[in-house]
Amino acid sequence: MDQVLTLIAAPGSGALTKTRAKAARAALGALGAEHARPRWLAENEACDIPFTGLALEQAEGQARVALGGAPVDAIAQPMADRRKALLISDMDSTIVTSETLDDVAAHAGLKDRIAALTARAMNGEIDFAQSLAERVAMLAGLPEAALDETWADTRLTPGARTLVATMKAAGAYCLLVSGGFTVFTGRVMALCGFDDHVSNVLEIQDGRLTGRVVPPIRDRQTKLDTLMTEAGRLRLPMSRTLAVGDGANDLPMLLAAGLGVAFHPRPSVADRARAVVRHGDLTALLYAQGYARAEFVEIEDPAA
């Protein structure tokens, strides 16, 4: 078997029953695929179904039909190079649960206005760099203390620390690349154990935001370039890279990576990404690489 379909439910949901796994497997057989018995990565949470003889998109789509709308993610991919040696991850709404710039804006009474622009940028409706400059300009004069207050309320997405710790234990290099800001990515890097971070710098003078971003602005091209550069530096084929994010500025790196996962994504991203996680937490990325729950380096995700 040279391909694998991974079915993944949210931890603790019990949504992936043996009956549902059997239905997905039968659907592959109905299309003429050769397949093996499911290998359970975690009971009622994740399993692999090795198969051959079908296009990946066809296998994935048929499995979703067989699941009948159950809250279970399905990711089909080649078996070769399945475990990745490079992780490039977005931060906002991926490693952390919120958009940190929107949260900063709340301290200026501008959250709704700025969040509306963020949503449009993340769905690819407006230019990211232009939108970022416009949103930050609205925050001119905001005390620097608002950044620390925002951080105090920031929360990690469940599974974030376990994802990074498990991949690093297996020898992977893990990099946080964000259109957000170093004041947050540096802290997330330290909390989760990423090897490095790349993001934007807010200009601050006399303890207040100036409303400007220090050039260059880190955008979708930065994310793609970082993926390509790091893969080259580590002498890795793209098949051994993993990228994850939720927004339109993540799409280029998601489409270029060996496994690009749209994580609880914006609609325009879900429509174009090859792999989508709508229900699971970040440990879904470990299951997609074939890690069993017993292999996880389990680290509880505390409040950031």
PDB file of C-alpha atoms in Angstrom:
ATOM      1  CA  MET A   1       0.000   0.000   0.000  1.00  0.00           C
ATOM      2  CA  ASP A   2       1.536   3.317  -1.043  1.00  0.00           C
ATOM      3  CA  GLN A   3      -1.185   5.703   0.161  1.00  0.00           C
ATOM      4  CA  VAL A   4      -2.957   6.306   3.437  1.00  0.00           C
ATOM      5  CA  LEU A   5      -6.241   7.840   4.522  1.00  0.00           C
ATOM      6  CA  THR A   6      -6.184   9.204   8.070  1.00  0.00           C
ATOM      7  CA  LEU A   7      -9.467   9.793   9.900  1.00  0.00           C
ATOM      8  CA  ILE A   8      -9.249  12.183  12.854  1.00  0.00           C
ATOM      9  CA  ALA A   9     -11.824  13.315  15.425  1.00  0.00           C
ATOM     10  CA  ALA A  10     -11.467  15.926  18.140  1.00  0.00           C
ATOM     11  CA  PRO A  11      -9.869  14.496  21.300  1.00  0.00           C
ATOM     12  CA  GLY A  12     -12.464  13.221  23.735  1.00  0.00           C
ATOM     13  CA  SER A  13     -15.331  13.498  21.252  1.00  0.00           C
ATOM     14  CA  GLY A  14     -15.550   9.773  20.542  1.00  0.00           C
ATOM     15  CA  ALA A  15     -16.790  10.707  17.064  1.00  0.00           C
ATOM     16  CA  LEU A  16     -14.596   8.230  15.203  1.00  0.00           C
ATOM     17  CA  THR A  17     -16.322   4.951  15.891  1.00  0.00           C
ATOM     18  CA  LYS A  18     -15.296   1.611  14.451  1.00  0.00           C
ATOM     19  CA  THR A  19     -18.525   1.665  12.447  1.00  0.00           C
ATOM     20  CA  ARG A  20     -17.576   4.958  10.810  1.00  0.00           C
ATOM     21  CA  ALA A  21     -14.040   3.773  10.081  1.00  0.00           C
ATOM     22  CA  LYS A  22     -15.492   0.610   8.521  1.00  0.00           C
ATOM     23  CA  ALA A  23     -17.813   2.721   6.351  1.00  0.00           C
ATOM     24  CA  ALA A  24     -14.916   4.817   5.066  1.00  0.00           C
ATOM     25  CA  ARG A  25     -12.896   1.711   4.311  1.00  0.00           C
ATOM     26  CA  ALA A  26     -15.832   0.135   2.466  1.00  0.00           C
ATOM     27  CA  ALA A  27     -16.209   3.317   0.405  1.00  0.00           C
ATOM     28  CA  LEU A  28     -12.624   3.007  -0.803  1.00  0.00           C
ATOM     29  CA  GLY A  29     -13.247  -0.609  -1.768  1.00  0.00           C
ATOM     30  CA  ALA A  30     -16.411   0.328  -3.627  1.00  0.00           C
ATOM     31  CA  LEU A  31     -14.264   2.535  -5.858  1.00  0.00           C
ATOM     32  CA  GLY A  32     -11.911  -0.317  -6.631  1.00  0.00           C
ATOM     33  CA  ALA A  33      -9.118   0.570  -4.237  1.00  0.00           C
ATOM     34  CA  GLU A  34      -7.012  -2.115  -2.617  1.00  0.00           C
ATOM     35  CA  HIS A  35      -6.905  -1.454   1.095  1.00  0.00           C
ATOM     36  CA  ALA A  36      -5.750  -2.866   4.403  1.00  0.00           C
ATOM     37  CA  ARG A  37      -7.408  -3.053   7.802  1.00  0.00           C
ATOM     38  CA  PRO A  38      -7.457   0.194   9.810  1.00  0.00           C
ATOM     39  CA  ARG A  39      -4.535   0.879  12.119  1.00  0.00           C
ATOM     40  CA  TRP A  40      -5.818   2.709  15.176  1.00  0.00           C
ATOM     41  CA  LEU A  41      -3.596   5.577  16.289  1.00  0.00           C
ATOM     42  CA  ALA A  42      -5.917   6.386  19.184  1.00  0.00           C
ATOM     43  CA  GLU A  43      -9.160   4.627  20.027  1.00  0.00           C
ATOM     44  CA  ASN A  44     -12.251   6.538  18.833  1.00  0.00           C
ATOM     45  CA  GLU A  45      -9.982   9.428  17.828  1.00  0.00           C
ATOM     46  CA  ALA A  46      -7.696   8.591  14.891  1.00  0.00           C
ATOM     47  CA  CYS A  47      -6.963   5.735  12.525  1.00  0.00           C
ATOM     48  CA  ASP A  48      -5.041   5.044   9.325  1.00  0.00           C
ATOM     49  CA  ILE A  49      -6.498   3.146   6.381  1.00  0.00           C
ATOM     50  CA  PRO A  50      -3.716   2.187   3.948  1.00  0.00           C
ATOM     51  CA  PHE A  51      -4.857   1.954   0.324  1.00  0.00           C
ATOM     52  CA  THR A  52      -3.714   2.079  -3.274  1.00  0.00           C
ATOM     53  CA  GLY A  53      -5.297   2.619  -6.664  1.00  0.00           C
ATOM     54  CA  LEU A  54      -7.222   5.880  -6.107  1.00  0.00           C
ATOM     55  CA  ALA A  55      -6.460   9.569  -6.546  1.00  0.00           C
ATOM     56  CA  LEU A  56      -5.975  11.212  -3.146  1.00  0.00           C
ATOM     57  CA  GLU A  57      -8.793  13.712  -3.659  1.00  0.00           C
ATOM     58  CA  GLN A  58     -11.145  10.913  -4.712  1.00  0.00           C
ATOM     59  CA  ALA A  59     -10.350   8.817  -1.649  1.00  0.00           C
ATOM     60  CA  GLU A  60     -10.781  11.795   0.675  1.00  0.00           C
ATOM     61  CA  GLY A  61     -14.042  12.888  -0.878  1.00  0.00           C
ATOM     62  CA  GLN A  62     -15.552   9.425  -0.849  1.00  0.00           C
ATOM     63  CA  ALA A  63     -14.559   8.967   2.794  1.00  0.00           C
ATOM     64  CA  ARG A  64     -16.335  12.188   3.740  1.00  0.00           C
ATOM     65  CA  VAL A  65     -19.474  11.008   1.956  1.00  0.00           C
ATOM     66  CA  ALA A  66     -19.306   7.708   3.844  1.00  0.00           C
ATOM     67  CA  LEU A  67     -18.884   9.549   7.156  1.00  0.00           C
ATOM     68  CA  GLY A  68     -22.199  11.272   6.520  1.00  0.00           C
ATOM     69  CA  GLY A  69     -21.379  14.622   8.063  1.00  0.00           C
ATOM     70  CA  ALA A  70     -19.840  13.196  11.249  1.00  0.00           C
ATOM     71  CA  PRO A  71     -17.311  15.578  12.879  1.00  0.00           C
ATOM     72  CA  VAL A  72     -14.325  13.643  11.567  1.00  0.00           C
ATOM     73  CA  ASP A  73     -11.492  15.021   9.410  1.00  0.00           C
ATOM     74  CA  ALA A  74     -10.125  12.960   6.510  1.00  0.00           C
ATOM     75  CA  ILE A  75      -6.631  13.433   5.070  1.00  0.00           C
ATOM     76  CA  ALA A  76      -5.301  11.278   2.221  1.00  0.00           C
ATOM     77  CA  GLN A  77      -1.636  11.384   1.238  1.00  0.00           C
ATOM     78  CA  PRO A  78       1.280   9.283  -0.012  1.00  0.00           C
ATOM     79  CA  MET A  79       2.799   6.946   2.555  1.00  0.00           C
ATOM     80  CA  ALA A  80       6.363   7.917   1.579  1.00  0.00           C
ATOM     81  CA  ASP A  81       8.057  10.731   3.554  1.00  0.00           C
ATOM     82  CA  ARG A  82       5.037  10.940   5.774  1.00  0.00           C
ATOM     83  CA  ARG A  83       6.849  12.079   8.892  1.00  0.00           C
ATOM     84  CA  LYS A  84       8.075  15.602   8.341  1.00  0.00           C
ATOM     85  CA  ALA A  85      11.411  17.123   9.322  1.00  0.00           C
ATOM     86  CA  LEU A  86      10.391  20.785   9.009  1.00  0.00           C
ATOM     87  CA  LEU A  87       7.342  22.526  10.472  1.00  0.00           C
ATOM     88  CA  ILE A  88       6.432  26.061   9.392  1.00  0.00           C
ATOM     89  CA  SER A  89       3.473  27.369  11.377  1.00  0.00           C
ATOM     90  CA  ASP A  90       1.290  30.450  11.395  1.00  0.00           C
ATOM     91  CA  MET A  91       0.519  31.900  14.837  1.00  0.00           C
ATOM     92  CA  ASP A  92      -2.808  33.773  15.019  1.00  0.00           C
ATOM     93  CA  SER A  93      -5.883  31.512  14.978  1.00  0.00           C
ATOM     94  CA  THR A  94      -3.479  28.583  14.592  1.00  0.00           C
ATOM     95  CA  ILE A  95      -1.010  28.212  17.461  1.00  0.00           C
ATOM     96  CA  VAL A  96      -3.008  30.719  19.515  1.00  0.00           C
ATOM     97  CA  THR A  97      -6.788  30.806  19.483  1.00  0.00           C
ATOM     98  CA  SER A  98      -7.266  34.481  18.612  1.00  0.00           C
ATOM     99  CA  GLU A  99      -6.052  37.244  16.300  1.00  0.00           C
ATOM    100  CA  THR A 100      -3.664  39.129  18.575  1.00  0.00           C
ATOM    101  CA  LEU A 101      -3.887  42.403  16.631  1.00  0.00           C
ATOM    102  CA  ASP A 102      -7.669  42.375  17.066  1.00  0.00           C
ATOM    103  CA  ASP A 103      -7.157  41.783  20.778  1.00  0.00           C
ATOM    104  CA  VAL A 104      -4.750  44.722  21.026  1.00  0.00           C
ATOM    105  CA  ALA A 105      -7.349  46.844  19.218  1.00  0.00           C
ATOM    106  CA  ALA A 106      -9.833  46.115  22.005  1.00  0.00           C
ATOM    107  CA  HIS A 107      -7.714  48.288  24.290  1.00  0.00           C
ATOM    108  CA  ALA A 108      -8.294  51.214  21.938  1.00  0.00           C
ATOM    109  CA  GLY A 109     -12.029  50.541  21.626  1.00  0.00           C
ATOM    110  CA  LEU A 110     -11.490  49.560  17.972  1.00  0.00           C
ATOM    111  CA  LYS A 111     -11.796  45.780  18.041  1.00  0.00           C
ATOM    112  CA  ASP A 112     -14.911  45.468  15.883  1.00  0.00           C
ATOM    113  CA  ARG A 113     -13.574  47.856  13.244  1.00  0.00           C
ATOM    114  CA  ILE A 114     -10.138  46.273  13.061  1.00  0.00           C
ATOM    115  CA  ALA A 115     -11.442  42.702  13.313  1.00  0.00           C
ATOM    116  CA  ALA A 116     -13.617  43.310  10.255  1.00  0.00           C
ATOM    117  CA  LEU A 117     -10.517  44.280   8.255  1.00  0.00           C
ATOM    118  CA  THR A 118      -8.607  41.282   9.640  1.00  0.00           C
ATOM    119  CA  ALA A 119     -11.360  38.902   8.569  1.00  0.00           C
ATOM    120  CA  ARG A 120     -11.363  40.314   5.039  1.00  0.00           C
ATOM    121  CA  ALA A 121      -7.568  40.083   4.788  1.00  0.00           C
ATOM    122  CA  MET A 122      -7.506  36.513   6.093  1.00  0.00           C
ATOM    123  CA  ASN A 123     -10.157  35.505   3.575  1.00  0.00           C
ATOM    124  CA  GLY A 124      -8.119  37.048   0.750  1.00  0.00           C
ATOM    125  CA  GLU A 125     -10.588  39.851  -0.002  1.00  0.00           C
ATOM    126  CA  ILE A 126      -8.084  42.691   0.516  1.00  0.00           C
ATOM    127  CA  ASP A 127      -4.282  43.016   0.343  1.00  0.00           C
ATOM    128  CA  PHE A 128      -2.663  41.781   3.552  1.00  0.00           C
ATOM    129  CA  ALA A 129       0.250  44.229   3.741  1.00  0.00           C
ATOM    130  CA  GLN A 130      -1.918  47.252   2.982  1.00  0.00           C
ATOM    131  CA  SER A 131      -4.534  46.081   5.466  1.00  0.00           C
ATOM    132  CA  LEU A 132      -1.915  45.503   8.158  1.00  0.00           C
ATOM    133  CA  ALA A 133      -0.509  49.012   7.766  1.00  0.00           C
ATOM    134  CA  GLU A 134      -4.023  50.459   7.903  1.00  0.00           C
ATOM    135  CA  ARG A 135      -4.970  48.500  11.018  1.00  0.00           C
ATOM    136  CA  VAL A 136      -1.776  49.357  12.889  1.00  0.00           C
ATOM    137  CA  ALA A 137      -2.142  53.046  11.981  1.00  0.00           C
ATOM    138  CA  MET A 138      -5.432  53.094  13.896  1.00  0.00           C
ATOM    139  CA  LEU A 139      -3.532  52.150  17.064  1.00  0.00           C
ATOM    140  CA  ALA A 140      -1.220  55.181  17.079  1.00  0.00           C
ATOM    141  CA  GLY A 141      -0.787  56.470  20.625  1.00  0.00           C
ATOM    142  CA  LEU A 142      -1.874  53.265  22.353  1.00  0.00           C
ATOM    143  CA  PRO A 143       0.258  52.602  25.479  1.00  0.00           C
ATOM    144  CA  GLU A 144       2.800  49.797  25.147  1.00  0.00           C
ATOM    145  CA  ALA A 145       1.269  48.257  28.280  1.00  0.00           C
ATOM    146  CA  ALA A 146      -1.700  47.193  26.150  1.00  0.00           C
ATOM    147  CA  LEU A 147       0.563  44.597  24.517  1.00  0.00           C
ATOM    148  CA  ASP A 148       1.344  42.947  27.842  1.00  0.00           C
ATOM    149  CA  GLU A 149      -2.327  43.053  28.803  1.00  0.00           C
ATOM    150  CA  THR A 150      -3.212  41.392  25.519  1.00  0.00           C
ATOM    151  CA  TRP A 151      -0.628  38.681  26.093  1.00  0.00           C
ATOM    152  CA  ALA A 152      -2.059  37.944  29.531  1.00  0.00           C
ATOM    153  CA  ASP A 153      -5.352  37.007  27.875  1.00  0.00           C
ATOM    154  CA  THR A 154      -3.862  35.055  24.948  1.00  0.00           C
ATOM    155  CA  ARG A 155      -4.493  31.313  24.901  1.00  0.00           C
ATOM    156  CA  LEU A 156      -2.704  28.502  23.116  1.00  0.00           C
ATOM    157  CA  THR A 157      -4.706  26.259  20.827  1.00  0.00           C
ATOM    158  CA  PRO A 158      -5.048  22.773  22.365  1.00  0.00           C
ATOM    159  CA  GLY A 159      -2.280  20.474  21.193  1.00  0.00           C
ATOM    160  CA  ALA A 160       0.154  23.270  20.296  1.00  0.00           C
ATOM    161  CA  ARG A 161       2.916  22.329  22.730  1.00  0.00           C
ATOM    162  CA  THR A 162       2.450  18.596  22.143  1.00  0.00           C
ATOM    163  CA  LEU A 163       2.735  19.105  18.369  1.00  0.00           C
ATOM    164  CA  VAL A 164       6.035  20.974  18.632  1.00  0.00           C
ATOM    165  CA  ALA A 165       7.510  18.780  21.379  1.00  0.00           C
ATOM    166  CA  THR A 166       6.700  15.554  19.536  1.00  0.00           C
ATOM    167  CA  MET A 167       8.101  16.748  16.225  1.00  0.00           C
ATOM    168  CA  LYS A 168      11.257  18.110  17.862  1.00  0.00           C
ATOM    169  CA  ALA A 169      11.769  14.842  19.743  1.00  0.00           C
ATOM    170  CA  ALA A 170      11.736  13.150  16.334  1.00  0.00           C
ATOM    171  CA  GLY A 171      14.402  15.558  15.054  1.00  0.00           C
ATOM    172  CA  ALA A 172      12.253  18.114  13.216  1.00  0.00           C
ATOM    173  CA  TYR A 173      13.013  21.832  12.987  1.00  0.00           C
ATOM    174  CA  CYS A 174      10.022  23.972  14.007  1.00  0.00           C
ATOM    175  CA  LEU A 175       9.616  27.588  12.952  1.00  0.00           C
ATOM    176  CA  LEU A 176       6.868  30.112  13.723  1.00  0.00           C
ATOM    177  CA  VAL A 177       6.263  32.480  10.777  1.00  0.00           C
ATOM    178  CA  SER A 178       3.558  35.073  11.284  1.00  0.00           C
ATOM    179  CA  GLY A 179       2.034  38.220   9.876  1.00  0.00           C
ATOM    180  CA  GLY A 180       1.631  39.164  13.535  1.00  0.00           C
ATOM    181  CA  PHE A 181       4.199  40.771  15.797  1.00  0.00           C
ATOM    182  CA  THR A 182       7.448  39.805  17.510  1.00  0.00           C
ATOM    183  CA  VAL A 183       6.124  40.921  20.893  1.00  0.00           C
ATOM    184  CA  PHE A 184       3.809  37.891  20.686  1.00  0.00           C
ATOM    185  CA  THR A 185       5.664  35.424  18.466  1.00  0.00           C
ATOM    186  CA  GLY A 186       8.755  35.569  20.684  1.00  0.00           C
ATOM    187  CA  ARG A 187       6.686  34.587  23.694  1.00  0.00           C
ATOM    188  CA  VAL A 188       4.801  31.874  21.811  1.00  0.00           C
ATOM    189  CA  MET A 189       8.116  30.509  20.540  1.00  0.00           C
ATOM    190  CA  ALA A 190       9.446  30.219  24.088  1.00  0.00           C
ATOM    191  CA  LEU A 191       6.232  28.740  25.474  1.00  0.00           C
ATOM    192  CA  CYS A 192       5.835  26.100  22.755  1.00  0.00           C
ATOM    193  CA  GLY A 193       9.496  25.312  22.082  1.00  0.00           C
ATOM    194  CA  PHE A 194       9.760  26.522  18.479  1.00  0.00           C
ATOM    195  CA  ASP A 195      13.338  26.867  17.249  1.00  0.00           C
ATOM    196  CA  ASP A 196      12.861  30.402  15.900  1.00  0.00           C
ATOM    197  CA  HIS A 197      10.259  32.966  14.873  1.00  0.00           C
ATOM    198  CA  VAL A 198       9.775  35.408  12.004  1.00  0.00           C
ATOM    199  CA  SER A 199       7.171  38.196  12.231  1.00  0.00           C
ATOM    200  CA  ASN A 200       6.574  41.939  12.110  1.00  0.00           C
ATOM    201  CA  VAL A 201       7.952  44.582  14.458  1.00  0.00           C
ATOM    202  CA  LEU A 202       5.683  47.233  15.937  1.00  0.00           C
ATOM    203  CA  GLU A 203       7.351  50.640  16.165  1.00  0.00           C
ATOM    204  CA  ILE A 204       7.205  51.982  19.719  1.00  0.00           C
ATOM    205  CA  GLN A 205       8.427  55.386  20.917  1.00  0.00           C
ATOM    206  CA  ASP A 206       8.231  56.820  24.419  1.00  0.00           C
ATOM    207  CA  GLY A 207       6.156  53.867  25.586  1.00  0.00           C
ATOM    208  CA  ARG A 208       3.456  54.227  22.930  1.00  0.00           C
ATOM    209  CA  LEU A 209       2.693  52.660  19.539  1.00  0.00           C
ATOM    210  CA  THR A 210       3.508  55.032  16.693  1.00  0.00           C
ATOM    211  CA  GLY A 211       0.993  53.408  14.358  1.00  0.00           C
ATOM    212  CA  ARG A 212       3.732  52.097  12.092  1.00  0.00           C
ATOM    213  CA  VAL A 213       5.247  48.697  11.321  1.00  0.00           C
ATOM    214  CA  VAL A 214       9.037  48.582  11.026  1.00  0.00           C
ATOM    215  CA  PRO A 215       9.839  47.455   7.436  1.00  0.00           C
ATOM    216  CA  PRO A 216       9.815  44.928   5.918  1.00  0.00           C
ATOM    217  CA  ILE A 217       6.245  43.719   6.364  1.00  0.00           C
ATOM    218  CA  ARG A 218       6.114  39.944   6.752  1.00  0.00           C
ATOM    219  CA  ASP A 219       3.401  38.618   4.474  1.00  0.00           C
ATOM    220  CA  ARG A 220       2.416  35.590   2.384  1.00  0.00           C
ATOM    221  CA  GLN A 221       5.597  35.820   0.329  1.00  0.00           C
ATOM    222  CA  THR A 222       7.672  35.810   3.519  1.00  0.00           C
ATOM    223  CA  LYS A 223       5.989  32.608   4.628  1.00  0.00           C
ATOM    224  CA  LEU A 224       6.584  30.879   1.302  1.00  0.00           C
ATOM    225  CA  ASP A 225      10.172  32.136   1.087  1.00  0.00           C
ATOM    226  CA  THR A 226      10.885  30.937   4.628  1.00  0.00           C
ATOM    227  CA  LEU A 227       9.547  27.475   3.838  1.00  0.00           C
ATOM    228  CA  MET A 228      11.687  27.211   0.708  1.00  0.00           C
ATOM    229  CA  THR A 229      14.800  28.680   2.355  1.00  0.00           C
ATOM    230  CA  GLU A 230      14.632  26.461   5.433  1.00  0.00           C
ATOM    231  CA  ALA A 231      14.000  23.332   3.378  1.00  0.00           C
ATOM    232  CA  GLY A 232      17.059  24.214   1.317  1.00  0.00           C
ATOM    233  CA  ARG A 233      19.182  24.955   4.363  1.00  0.00           C
ATOM    234  CA  LEU A 234      18.224  21.623   5.914  1.00  0.00           C
ATOM    235  CA  ARG A 235      18.628  19.857   2.547  1.00  0.00           C
ATOM    236  CA  LEU A 236      15.111  18.496   2.709  1.00  0.00           C
ATOM    237  CA  PRO A 237      12.876  17.628  -0.234  1.00  0.00           C
ATOM    238  CA  MET A 238       9.562  19.474  -0.078  1.00  0.00           C
ATOM    239  CA  SER A 239       7.882  16.128   0.577  1.00  0.00           C
ATOM    240  CA  ARG A 240       9.373  16.249   4.097  1.00  0.00           C
ATOM    241  CA  THR A 241       7.931  19.653   5.001  1.00  0.00           C
ATOM    242  CA  LEU A 242       4.750  20.527   6.877  1.00  0.00           C
ATOM    243  CA  ALA A 243       3.018  23.912   6.872  1.00  0.00           C
ATOM    244  CA  VAL A 244      -0.077  24.928   8.836  1.00  0.00           C
ATOM    245  CA  GLY A 245      -2.220  28.046   8.909  1.00  0.00           C
ATOM    246  CA  ASP A 246      -5.753  29.352   8.587  1.00  0.00           C
ATOM    247  CA  GLY A 247      -5.679  32.462   6.399  1.00  0.00           C
ATOM    248  CA  ALA A 248      -5.238  33.527   2.787  1.00  0.00           C
ATOM    249  CA  ASN A 249      -1.698  34.714   3.514  1.00  0.00           C
ATOM    250  CA  ASP A 250      -0.860  31.094   4.439  1.00  0.00           C
ATOM    251  CA  LEU A 251      -2.059  29.556   1.180  1.00  0.00           C
ATOM    252  CA  PRO A 252       1.188  29.808  -0.836  1.00  0.00           C
ATOM    253  CA  MET A 253       3.147  27.913   1.815  1.00  0.00           C
ATOM    254  CA  LEU A 254       0.318  25.411   2.337  1.00  0.00           C
ATOM    255  CA  LEU A 255       0.239  24.614  -1.368  1.00  0.00           C
ATOM    256  CA  ALA A 256       4.054  24.329  -1.603  1.00  0.00           C
ATOM    257  CA  ALA A 257       4.658  22.125   1.455  1.00  0.00           C
ATOM    258  CA  GLY A 258       4.717  18.342   1.304  1.00  0.00           C
ATOM    259  CA  LEU A 259       1.764  18.447   3.691  1.00  0.00           C
ATOM    260  CA  GLY A 260      -0.038  21.786   3.909  1.00  0.00           C
ATOM    261  CA  VAL A 261      -2.808  21.792   6.503  1.00  0.00           C
ATOM    262  CA  ALA A 262      -5.513  24.458   6.596  1.00  0.00           C
ATOM    263  CA  PHE A 263      -6.424  24.507  10.296  1.00  0.00           C
ATOM    264  CA  HIS A 264     -10.012  25.576  11.073  1.00  0.00           C
ATOM    265  CA  PRO A 265      -9.579  27.788   8.021  1.00  0.00           C
ATOM    266  CA  ARG A 266     -11.303  30.743   6.399  1.00  0.00           C
ATOM    267  CA  PRO A 267     -13.715  29.647   3.644  1.00  0.00           C
ATOM    268  CA  SER A 268     -11.508  30.716   0.735  1.00  0.00           C
ATOM    269  CA  VAL A 269      -8.589  28.774   2.227  1.00  0.00           C
ATOM    270  CA  ALA A 270     -10.615  25.618   2.855  1.00  0.00           C
ATOM    271  CA  ASP A 271     -11.701  25.660  -0.779  1.00  0.00           C
ATOM    272  CA  ARG A 272      -8.112  25.573  -2.084  1.00  0.00           C
ATOM    273  CA  ALA A 273      -6.054  23.714   0.501  1.00  0.00           C
ATOM    274  CA  ARG A 274      -5.178  20.037  -0.037  1.00  0.00           C
ATOM    275  CA  ALA A 275      -5.613  19.020   3.620  1.00  0.00           C
ATOM    276  CA  VAL A 276      -8.138  20.570   5.987  1.00  0.00           C
ATOM    277  CA  VAL A 277      -8.638  20.091   9.725  1.00  0.00           C
ATOM    278  CA  ARG A 278     -12.044  21.385  10.783  1.00  0.00           C
ATOM    279  CA  HIS A 279     -12.714  19.331  13.903  1.00  0.00           C
ATOM    280  CA  GLY A 280      -9.487  18.132  15.522  1.00  0.00           C
ATOM    281  CA  ASP A 281      -7.001  20.155  17.543  1.00  0.00           C
ATOM    282  CA  LEU A 282      -3.318  20.585  16.628  1.00  0.00           C
ATOM    283  CA  THR A 283      -2.519  16.966  17.495  1.00  0.00           C
ATOM    284  CA  ALA A 284      -4.345  16.193  14.239  1.00  0.00           C
ATOM    285  CA  LEU A 285      -1.090  17.162  12.500  1.00  0.00           C
ATOM    286  CA  LEU A 286       0.686  14.388  14.394  1.00  0.00           C
ATOM    287  CA  TYR A 287      -1.937  11.806  13.474  1.00  0.00           C
ATOM    288  CA  ALA A 288      -1.650  12.929   9.850  1.00  0.00           C
ATOM    289  CA  GLN A 289       2.051  12.036  10.056  1.00  0.00           C
ATOM    290  CA  GLY A 290       1.262   8.590  11.421  1.00  0.00           C
ATOM    291  CA  TYR A 291       2.134   9.208  15.066  1.00  0.00           C
ATOM    292  CA  ALA A 292       0.109   7.117  17.497  1.00  0.00           C
ATOM    293  CA  ARG A 293      -1.129   8.767  20.686  1.00  0.00           C
ATOM    294  CA  ALA A 294       1.332   6.613  22.648  1.00  0.00           C
ATOM    295  CA  GLU A 295       4.202   8.304  20.765  1.00  0.00           C
ATOM    296  CA  PHE A 296       3.159  11.858  21.659  1.00  0.00           C
ATOM    297  CA  VAL A 297       5.363  13.931  23.918  1.00  0.00           C
ATOM    298  CA  GLU A 298       2.360  15.092  25.906  1.00  0.00           C
ATOM    299  CA  ILE A 299       2.648  18.633  27.271  1.00  0.00           C
ATOM    300  CA  GLU A 300      -0.386  20.359  28.703  1.00  0.00           C
ATOM    301  CA  ASP A 301      -1.230  23.659  27.039  1.00  0.00           C
ATOM    302  CA  PRO A 302      -1.531  26.216  29.843  1.00  0.00           C
ATOM    303  CA  ALA A 303      -2.930  29.710  29.579  1.00  0.00           C
ATOM    304  CA  ALA A 304      -0.269  31.734  27.742  1.00  0.00           C
TER     305      ALA A 304
END
